[in-house]
Tab-separated table of C-alpha atoms in Angstrom:
chain	number	residue	atom	x	y	z
A	64	ALA	CA	-0.209	0.424	0.060
A	65	ILE	CA	2.467	1.934	0.928
A	66	ALA	CA	4.562	1.665	-2.583
A	67	ALA	CA	1.381	2.348	-4.274
A	68	LEU	CA	0.905	5.699	-2.435
A	69	LEU	CA	4.618	6.975	-2.973
A	70	GLU	CA	3.586	5.784	-6.800
A	71	TYR	CA	0.340	8.502	-6.982
A	72	PHE	CA	2.811	11.297	-5.597
A	73	ARG	CA	5.592	10.202	-8.200
A	74	LYS	CA	2.772	10.833	-10.736
A	75	GLN	CA	1.825	13.893	-9.709
A	76	GLY	CA	5.377	15.241	-9.344
A	77	ALA	CA	7.010	17.299	-12.742
A	78	VAL	CA	7.980	15.439	-15.459
A	79	LEU	CA	11.865	16.648	-16.536
A	80	PRO	CA	13.049	17.330	-19.326
A	81	ILE	CA	16.386	14.560	-18.655
A	82	GLY	CA	16.588	11.032	-19.854
A	83	SER	CA	17.268	8.997	-17.648
A	84	LYS	CA	19.908	6.758	-18.430
A	85	CYS	CA	18.299	3.815	-16.512
A	86	ALA	CA	15.353	3.413	-17.890
A	87	PRO	CA	14.253	1.731	-21.866
A	88	LEU	CA	14.699	3.488	-24.550
A	89	LEU	CA	11.278	4.327	-26.287
A	90	PRO	CA	10.526	3.486	-30.001
A	91	ASP	CA	11.791	6.880	-30.408
A	92	GLY	CA	15.198	6.125	-29.853
A	93	GLN	CA	14.662	8.601	-26.649
A	94	HIS	CA	15.011	7.548	-22.752
A	95	VAL	CA	11.912	7.728	-20.628
A	96	GLU	CA	12.083	11.451	-19.136
A	97	MET	CA	12.733	10.910	-15.362
A	98	SER	CA	9.761	12.617	-12.961
A	99	ASP	CA	11.281	15.386	-10.373
A	100	PHE	CA	11.127	12.162	-7.603
A	101	SER	CA	13.560	10.957	-5.481
A	102	ALA	CA	13.877	7.469	-6.368
A	103	PHE	CA	15.257	7.271	-2.499
A	104	TRP	CA	11.634	6.723	-1.697
A	105	MET	CA	11.466	3.354	-2.872
A	106	SER	CA	13.884	2.085	0.096
A	107	VAL	CA	10.492	2.524	3.128
A	108	PRO	CA	8.932	-0.592	1.249
A	109	TYR	CA	11.830	-2.190	1.093
A	110	ALA	CA	12.440	-1.733	3.965
A	111	MET	CA	9.340	-2.814	5.540
A	112	ILE	CA	9.832	-5.886	3.408
A	113	GLY	CA	12.968	-6.314	4.584
A	114	ILE	CA	11.928	-6.371	8.204
A	115	GLY	CA	8.943	-8.639	7.178
A	116	GLU	CA	11.325	-11.167	6.090
A	117	VAL	CA	13.157	-10.742	9.186
A	118	LEU	CA	10.421	-11.436	11.021
A	119	VAL	CA	8.282	-14.134	9.159
A	120	ASN	CA	10.774	-16.446	7.842
A	121	PRO	CA	12.089	-17.875	11.201
A	122	VAL	CA	8.474	-18.523	12.359
A	123	LEU	CA	7.302	-20.167	9.418
A	124	GLN	CA	11.146	-22.833	9.501
A	125	HIS	CA	9.871	-23.378	13.157
A	126	VAL	CA	6.491	-24.010	12.929
A	127	ALA	CA	7.063	-26.097	9.866
A	128	TYR	CA	9.547	-28.173	11.521
A	129	ALA	CA	8.175	-28.174	14.841
A	130	GLY	CA	4.769	-29.338	13.397
A	131	ALA	CA	5.549	-32.247	11.151
A	132	ASP	CA	6.207	-36.159	12.415
A	133	PRO	CA	9.671	-36.174	13.226
A	134	SER	CA	10.358	-38.776	10.585
A	135	MET	CA	9.309	-36.319	8.163
A	136	ARG	CA	10.875	-32.958	9.473
A	137	SER	CA	13.662	-32.959	6.673
A	138	LEU	CA	11.413	-33.233	4.124
A	139	MET	CA	9.643	-30.645	5.220
A	140	GLN	CA	12.403	-27.910	5.855
A	141	ALA	CA	12.709	-28.791	1.927
A	142	PHE	CA	8.670	-28.213	1.448
A	143	ASN	CA	9.463	-24.759	3.229
A	144	LEU	CA	12.303	-23.932	1.774
A	145	PHE	CA	11.151	-24.348	-2.089
A	146	ALA	CA	7.442	-22.557	-0.705
A	147	MET	CA	9.325	-19.424	0.727
A	148	GLY	CA	12.615	-19.441	-2.126
A	149	GLY	CA	10.658	-20.899	-5.121
A	150	LEU	CA	7.503	-20.649	-5.134
A	151	PRO	CA	7.111	-16.802	-4.824
A	152	ASN	CA	9.139	-16.534	-7.226
A	153	ALA	CA	6.753	-18.379	-9.740
A	154	VAL	CA	4.201	-16.683	-8.498
A	155	SER	CA	5.995	-13.135	-9.154
A	156	ALA	CA	6.806	-13.864	-12.421
A	157	ALA	CA	3.275	-14.794	-13.217
A	158	MET	CA	1.385	-12.142	-12.089
A	159	THR	CA	4.034	-10.057	-13.829
A	160	GLN	CA	3.236	-11.253	-17.129
A	161	ALA	CA	0.048	-11.053	-16.280
A	162	THR	CA	-0.403	-7.070	-15.530
A	163	ALA	CA	2.081	-6.853	-18.002
A	164	SER	CA	-0.125	-4.273	-19.618
A	165	PHE	CA	-0.458	-1.847	-16.536
A	166	VAL	CA	3.604	-1.773	-16.624
A	167	PRO	CA	4.513	-0.465	-19.885
A	168	ASN	CA	8.312	1.333	-20.298
A	169	ASP	CA	7.028	4.639	-19.913
A	170	LEU	CA	5.628	4.415	-16.596
A	171	ASN	CA	3.814	7.505	-16.241
A	172	GLN	CA	1.531	6.234	-19.125
A	173	GLY	CA	1.335	3.265	-16.665
A	174	ASN	CA	-1.100	2.146	-14.065
A	175	LEU	CA	1.268	0.431	-11.558
A	176	PRO	CA	-1.082	1.640	-8.094
A	177	LEU	CA	-3.562	-0.893	-9.762
A	178	VAL	CA	-0.433	-3.491	-10.035
A	179	TYR	CA	0.400	-2.942	-5.959
A	180	LEU	CA	-3.516	-3.841	-5.462
A	181	ILE	CA	-3.771	-6.475	-7.301
A	182	ASN	CA	-0.986	-7.642	-5.727
A	183	ILE	CA	-2.382	-6.816	-2.443
A	184	VAL	CA	-5.254	-8.557	-2.574
A	185	PHE	CA	-3.869	-12.012	-3.755
A	186	GLY	CA	-1.321	-11.586	-0.344
A	187	VAL	CA	-5.145	-11.366	1.800
A	188	LEU	CA	-6.505	-13.930	0.038
A	189	GLY	CA	-3.651	-16.284	0.951
A	190	CYS	CA	-3.805	-15.373	4.197
A	191	LEU	CA	-7.423	-16.066	4.135
A	192	VAL	CA	-6.453	-19.163	2.838
A	193	TYR	CA	-3.971	-20.318	5.892
A	194	MET	CA	-6.333	-19.195	8.253
A	195	ARG	CA	-9.107	-21.248	7.150
A	196	LEU	CA	-6.300	-24.141	6.614
A	197	SER	CA	-4.571	-23.784	10.047
A	198	SER	CA	-8.314	-23.917	11.495
A	199	LEU	CA	-9.491	-27.503	10.026
A	200	ARG	CA	-5.551	-29.123	10.806
A	201	LYS	CA	-6.105	-31.962	12.910
A	202	GLY	CA	-5.308	-30.640	16.621
A	203	ALA	CA	-5.004	-27.228	15.444
A	204	GLN	CA	-4.505	-25.607	18.808
A	205	GLY	CA	-2.136	-27.642	21.075
A	206	PRO	CA	-1.724	-26.287	24.436
A	207	HIS	CA	-2.068	-22.425	25.211
A	208	GLY	CA	-2.641	-22.013	21.647
A	209	THR	CA	0.180	-22.979	19.468
A	210	PRO	CA	0.025	-24.988	16.801
A	211	GLY	CA	-0.633	-29.230	17.466
A	212	GLY	CA	2.941	-30.569	17.781
A	213	ILE	CA	5.104	-27.575	18.317
A	214	ASN	CA	5.472	-27.707	21.641
A	215	ASP	CA	7.474	-30.814	21.367
A	216	VAL	CA	10.258	-29.216	20.493
A	217	GLU	CA	12.026	-27.418	22.961
A	218	SER	CA	13.598	-23.779	22.733
A	219	PRO	CA	16.928	-23.472	24.176
A	220	VAL	CA	16.141	-21.289	27.020
A	221	VAL	CA	13.773	-24.329	28.518
A	222	GLN	CA	16.951	-26.638	28.207
A	223	LEU	CA	19.276	-24.259	29.730
A	224	PRO	CA	18.908	-25.420	33.422
A	225	ALA	CA	19.406	-28.661	32.052
A	226	LEU	CA	22.922	-28.130	30.725
A	227	LEU	CA	23.732	-25.994	33.596
A	228	GLY	CA	22.813	-29.409	35.850
A	229	GLU	CA	19.981	-27.360	37.765
A	230	ARG	CA	16.619	-29.078	38.366
A	231	SER	CA	13.854	-29.065	35.361
A	232	GLU	CA	11.043	-26.939	36.464
A	233	LYS	CA	9.253	-27.774	33.163
A	234	PRO	CA	5.709	-29.280	34.573
A	235	GLY	CA	5.646	-33.391	34.885
A	236	ALA	CA	9.292	-33.874	34.689
A	237	GLY	CA	8.935	-35.014	38.540
A	238	ASP	CA	12.120	-34.553	40.666
A	239	THR	CA	14.640	-35.855	38.109
A	240	LYS	CA	17.822	-34.626	39.186
A	241	VAL	CA	20.318	-33.727	36.371
A	242	HIS	CA	23.725	-35.104	37.343
A	243	THR	CA	26.850	-33.527	35.641
A	244	GLN	CA	30.215	-34.270	35.471
A	245	ALA	CA	31.241	-32.473	38.046
A	246	GLY	CA	28.425	-33.237	40.431
A	247	ASP	CA	29.077	-37.295	40.006
A	248	GLU	CA	33.223	-36.463	40.757
A	249	ALA	CA	32.329	-34.884	43.803
A	250	MET	CA	29.939	-37.925	45.179
A	251	LEU	CA	32.958	-40.147	44.257
A	252	GLN	CA	35.234	-38.370	46.582
A	253	ALA	CA	32.415	-38.057	49.726
């Protein structure tokens, strides 16, 4: 939505009588003329995409790993990497071809905000499909509202007391004492 808004502002700005050496050539052999709008404004949507990927991708990997049967975890991670890397490029290529008439070489003659709107609609539809499918999944809600199976994998924070030789406070762990090599040696000397 921010990129569409920026495109509206760019189109409202003046067109400079300077051909952009970065732009493609028009049929008359001249470069597309520059708009009086800094390209650095695109750093805002690019930063938002980067932040979104940093926040979403690790969660997707964790959910795919923790929600899969232990014998299928490597296959699920392979599919997850394909779904995060290859599939978006294929969808993007198809959408680029489908919306090519709205994005001519001279963007002042095109309708780029409509292309952004189409992308937003596909994104919202994808979220709705995900929400529906995840609600239909067997055992969709585990303890504490987490996806089923996700509590089977302990985080390093939960494992830290055991690694340090302290008693585990995990529910159901009982009063089992965790032995360390130093503690065992002290018991042998006594």
